[in-house]
Amino acid sequence: MKGTVRKLLIALIWLVLWQISAILIHNNILLAGPYEAMLALIRLGVTTSFWISVLFTVLKITLGFMAGLVLGSLCAAFSYRSGLFREVISLPVSVIKSVPVASFVILVLIWAGSSSLSIVISALVVFPMIYYNVLSGLNTTDRKMIEMADLFRFRFKDKANHIYLPAVIPHLRSAVAVSAGMAFKSGIAAEVIGRPLRSIGSGLYQSKVLLATDELFAWTFCAVILAFLFEKAITAFMRRLLAR
Amino acid sequence: MRIVLSDVTKSYDGRVVIGGFSQEFEERSAYVIEGASGIGKTTLLRIIMGLEDCDSGTVTFEEIQNIRFAPVFQETRLIPYLDAVSNVKLANNGLSGSRIKEELLKIIPASELNKKASELSGGTARRVEIVRAVLSDSDVLIMDEPLSGLDDKNADLVASYIMDNIKDRIFIASSHNKRLCTGAHSLVLQ
């Protein structure tokens, strides 16, 4: 309780400092204060297009995240089984990992247009992280338990569930927590560049064009909250999925 | 069915662990490999199961295809978060839970049935593994020190449980314990 009060007080002090700076600078384009940002958020929040943008962005990023999660896990499983597959796929995976997201954004815009942009980008950001973590999890599987399961001829389902999954889960959990946040941030960054209709990224871009710093802060606030909720929702979902 | 080992040798880092071991193993028979620790009993069992290759010599399976081994390893290999029945069931899908329970109760106390494997004592976990192997649809039972960690009373019980359930199979164990040797061919590794 004491800790919460303290945190709230500290947050309040920063908000007051922010508001004082805004008043001193006295220029809403350079720096809008928290009061103006809140007004902008309310102004945006009463329009349906705001909620539609939020919904579309969240849906697309979730879809991309899930695609990255599934593809990354599948590729890791194949890599674990086949050394050839691992060698073949290691180049594309490290390319995906090291190429700047902005380059992919441009490429996807050329190939597929802006409407599916954030799906592809968040999938690309998530894929390598999941791939590497699931693969290293699989590599830590207890060889002795594999020997036992093979001799007793466990069904594939049982072997996956009771021999491999326990080794993968800790790695998967941390990868999911990190990549959920990254998927959200890079998905929105991609939207700012590609400006698909009805998206948070377009809203941010719009505020740049109109020099509406208050709206920029309003959209940003909303993106931060959504990223936080997204990460919480995904980790809770994974916890339920992998509960044992 | 027969397993024939001829002139099997195995070395680790230049040290000979098994030097020219030959033996035929017949079905419906029990074999107990004796010898001081570190003499290569575990290695020999692993070579028979195909988990390790020998440096020279051969292991052949006669009059059988797709041979199935049911192992009890030297250390516990149970799924730690599952109870005894579920652990046995994973290796014996065709059997019902009540059938497995009935079998487990022959050598473990009822109070241990619903505990997770990680909560079982070493001796109880061992007995669960023995039931898992004995029940499994297999051709060869291979047990590495099956009676280790058991007190005299339980060792007697488990030894006769194993001997009563060999049926058509080949049973090969390594053991320091003389109990298993009654009625078994005794092989001494030197």
PDB file of C-alpha atoms in Angstrom, chain B residues 84-152:
ATOM      1  CA  ALA B  84       2.633 -43.884 -10.556  1.00  0.00           C
ATOM      2  CA  VAL B  85      -0.413 -45.003 -12.557  1.00  0.00           C
ATOM      3  CA  SER B  86       0.036 -42.335 -15.246  1.00  0.00           C
ATOM      4  CA  ASN B  87       3.728 -43.124 -15.546  1.00  0.00           C
ATOM      5  CA  VAL B  88       3.028 -46.808 -16.084  1.00  0.00           C
ATOM      6  CA  LYS B  89       0.189 -45.969 -18.462  1.00  0.00           C
ATOM      7  CA  LEU B  90       2.424 -43.923 -20.794  1.00  0.00           C
ATOM      8  CA  ALA B  91       4.405 -47.060 -21.578  1.00  0.00           C
ATOM      9  CA  ASN B  92       1.309 -49.270 -21.602  1.00  0.00           C
ATOM     10  CA  ASN B  93      -1.443 -47.535 -23.496  1.00  0.00           C
ATOM     11  CA  GLY B  94      -3.559 -50.601 -23.952  1.00  0.00           C
ATOM     12  CA  LEU B  95      -3.977 -51.196 -20.221  1.00  0.00           C
ATOM     13  CA  SER B  96      -6.746 -49.711 -18.113  1.00  0.00           C
ATOM     14  CA  GLY B  97      -6.011 -47.573 -15.060  1.00  0.00           C
ATOM     15  CA  SER B  98      -7.568 -50.135 -12.741  1.00  0.00           C
ATOM     16  CA  ARG B  99      -5.490 -52.969 -14.164  1.00  0.00           C
ATOM     17  CA  ILE B 100      -2.323 -50.894 -13.652  1.00  0.00           C
ATOM     18  CA  LYS B 101      -3.381 -49.960 -10.134  1.00  0.00           C
ATOM     19  CA  GLU B 102      -3.996 -53.585  -9.249  1.00  0.00           C
ATOM     20  CA  GLU B 103      -0.537 -54.512 -10.498  1.00  0.00           C
ATOM     21  CA  LEU B 104       1.216 -51.634  -8.714  1.00  0.00           C
ATOM     22  CA  LEU B 105      -0.440 -52.605  -5.432  1.00  0.00           C
ATOM     23  CA  LYS B 106       1.347 -55.943  -5.554  1.00  0.00           C
ATOM     24  CA  ILE B 107       4.645 -54.256  -4.734  1.00  0.00           C
ATOM     25  CA  ILE B 108       3.960 -50.664  -3.574  1.00  0.00           C
ATOM     26  CA  PRO B 109       1.802 -49.450  -0.666  1.00  0.00           C
ATOM     27  CA  ALA B 110      -1.600 -47.936  -1.527  1.00  0.00           C
ATOM     28  CA  SER B 111      -0.592 -44.638   0.094  1.00  0.00           C
ATOM     29  CA  GLU B 112       2.007 -44.085  -2.647  1.00  0.00           C
ATOM     30  CA  LEU B 113      -0.346 -44.577  -5.593  1.00  0.00           C
ATOM     31  CA  ASN B 114      -1.478 -40.983  -5.998  1.00  0.00           C
ATOM     32  CA  LYS B 115       1.799 -39.231  -5.282  1.00  0.00           C
ATOM     33  CA  LYS B 116       3.741 -37.532  -8.017  1.00  0.00           C
ATOM     34  CA  ALA B 117       6.839 -39.476  -9.042  1.00  0.00           C
ATOM     35  CA  SER B 118       9.032 -36.637  -7.764  1.00  0.00           C
ATOM     36  CA  GLU B 119       7.590 -37.158  -4.272  1.00  0.00           C
ATOM     37  CA  LEU B 120       8.270 -40.897  -4.167  1.00  0.00           C
ATOM     38  CA  SER B 121      11.244 -42.342  -2.284  1.00  0.00           C
ATOM     39  CA  GLY B 122      14.008 -43.861  -4.417  1.00  0.00           C
ATOM     40  CA  GLY B 123      12.926 -47.399  -3.549  1.00  0.00           C
ATOM     41  CA  THR B 124       9.272 -46.782  -4.420  1.00  0.00           C
ATOM     42  CA  ALA B 125      10.129 -45.044  -7.701  1.00  0.00           C
ATOM     43  CA  ARG B 126      12.262 -48.072  -8.557  1.00  0.00           C
ATOM     44  CA  ARG B 127       9.338 -50.419  -7.960  1.00  0.00           C
ATOM     45  CA  VAL B 128       7.059 -48.279 -10.139  1.00  0.00           C
ATOM     46  CA  GLU B 129       9.659 -48.566 -12.900  1.00  0.00           C
ATOM     47  CA  ILE B 130       9.792 -52.333 -12.455  1.00  0.00           C
ATOM     48  CA  VAL B 131       5.998 -52.591 -12.840  1.00  0.00           C
ATOM     49  CA  ARG B 132       6.170 -50.323 -15.893  1.00  0.00           C
ATOM     50  CA  ALA B 133       8.711 -52.634 -17.527  1.00  0.00           C
ATOM     51  CA  VAL B 134       7.050 -55.898 -16.474  1.00  0.00           C
ATOM     52  CA  LEU B 135       3.613 -54.847 -17.781  1.00  0.00           C
ATOM     53  CA  SER B 136       4.887 -53.540 -21.091  1.00  0.00           C
ATOM     54  CA  ASP B 137       4.357 -55.475 -24.261  1.00  0.00           C
ATOM     55  CA  SER B 138       8.009 -56.442 -24.672  1.00  0.00           C
ATOM     56  CA  ASP B 139      10.389 -59.230 -25.656  1.00  0.00           C
ATOM     57  CA  VAL B 140      13.279 -58.485 -23.352  1.00  0.00           C
ATOM     58  CA  LEU B 141      13.307 -57.140 -19.781  1.00  0.00           C
ATOM     59  CA  ILE B 142      16.517 -55.330 -18.991  1.00  0.00           C
ATOM     60  CA  MET B 143      17.055 -54.140 -15.431  1.00  0.00           C
ATOM     61  CA  ASP B 144      20.117 -52.360 -14.127  1.00  0.00           C
ATOM     62  CA  GLU B 145      20.359 -53.039 -10.381  1.00  0.00           C
ATOM     63  CA  PRO B 146      16.584 -53.465  -9.915  1.00  0.00           C
ATOM     64  CA  LEU B 147      16.828 -54.209  -6.184  1.00  0.00           C
ATOM     65  CA  SER B 148      19.027 -51.280  -5.223  1.00  0.00           C
ATOM     66  CA  GLY B 149      17.554 -49.055  -2.533  1.00  0.00           C
ATOM     67  CA  LEU B 150      15.145 -51.757  -1.305  1.00  0.00           C
ATOM     68  CA  ASP B 151      15.181 -53.210   2.200  1.00  0.00           C
ATOM     69  CA  ASP B 152      15.396 -57.018   2.581  1.00  0.00           C
TER      70      ASP B 152
END
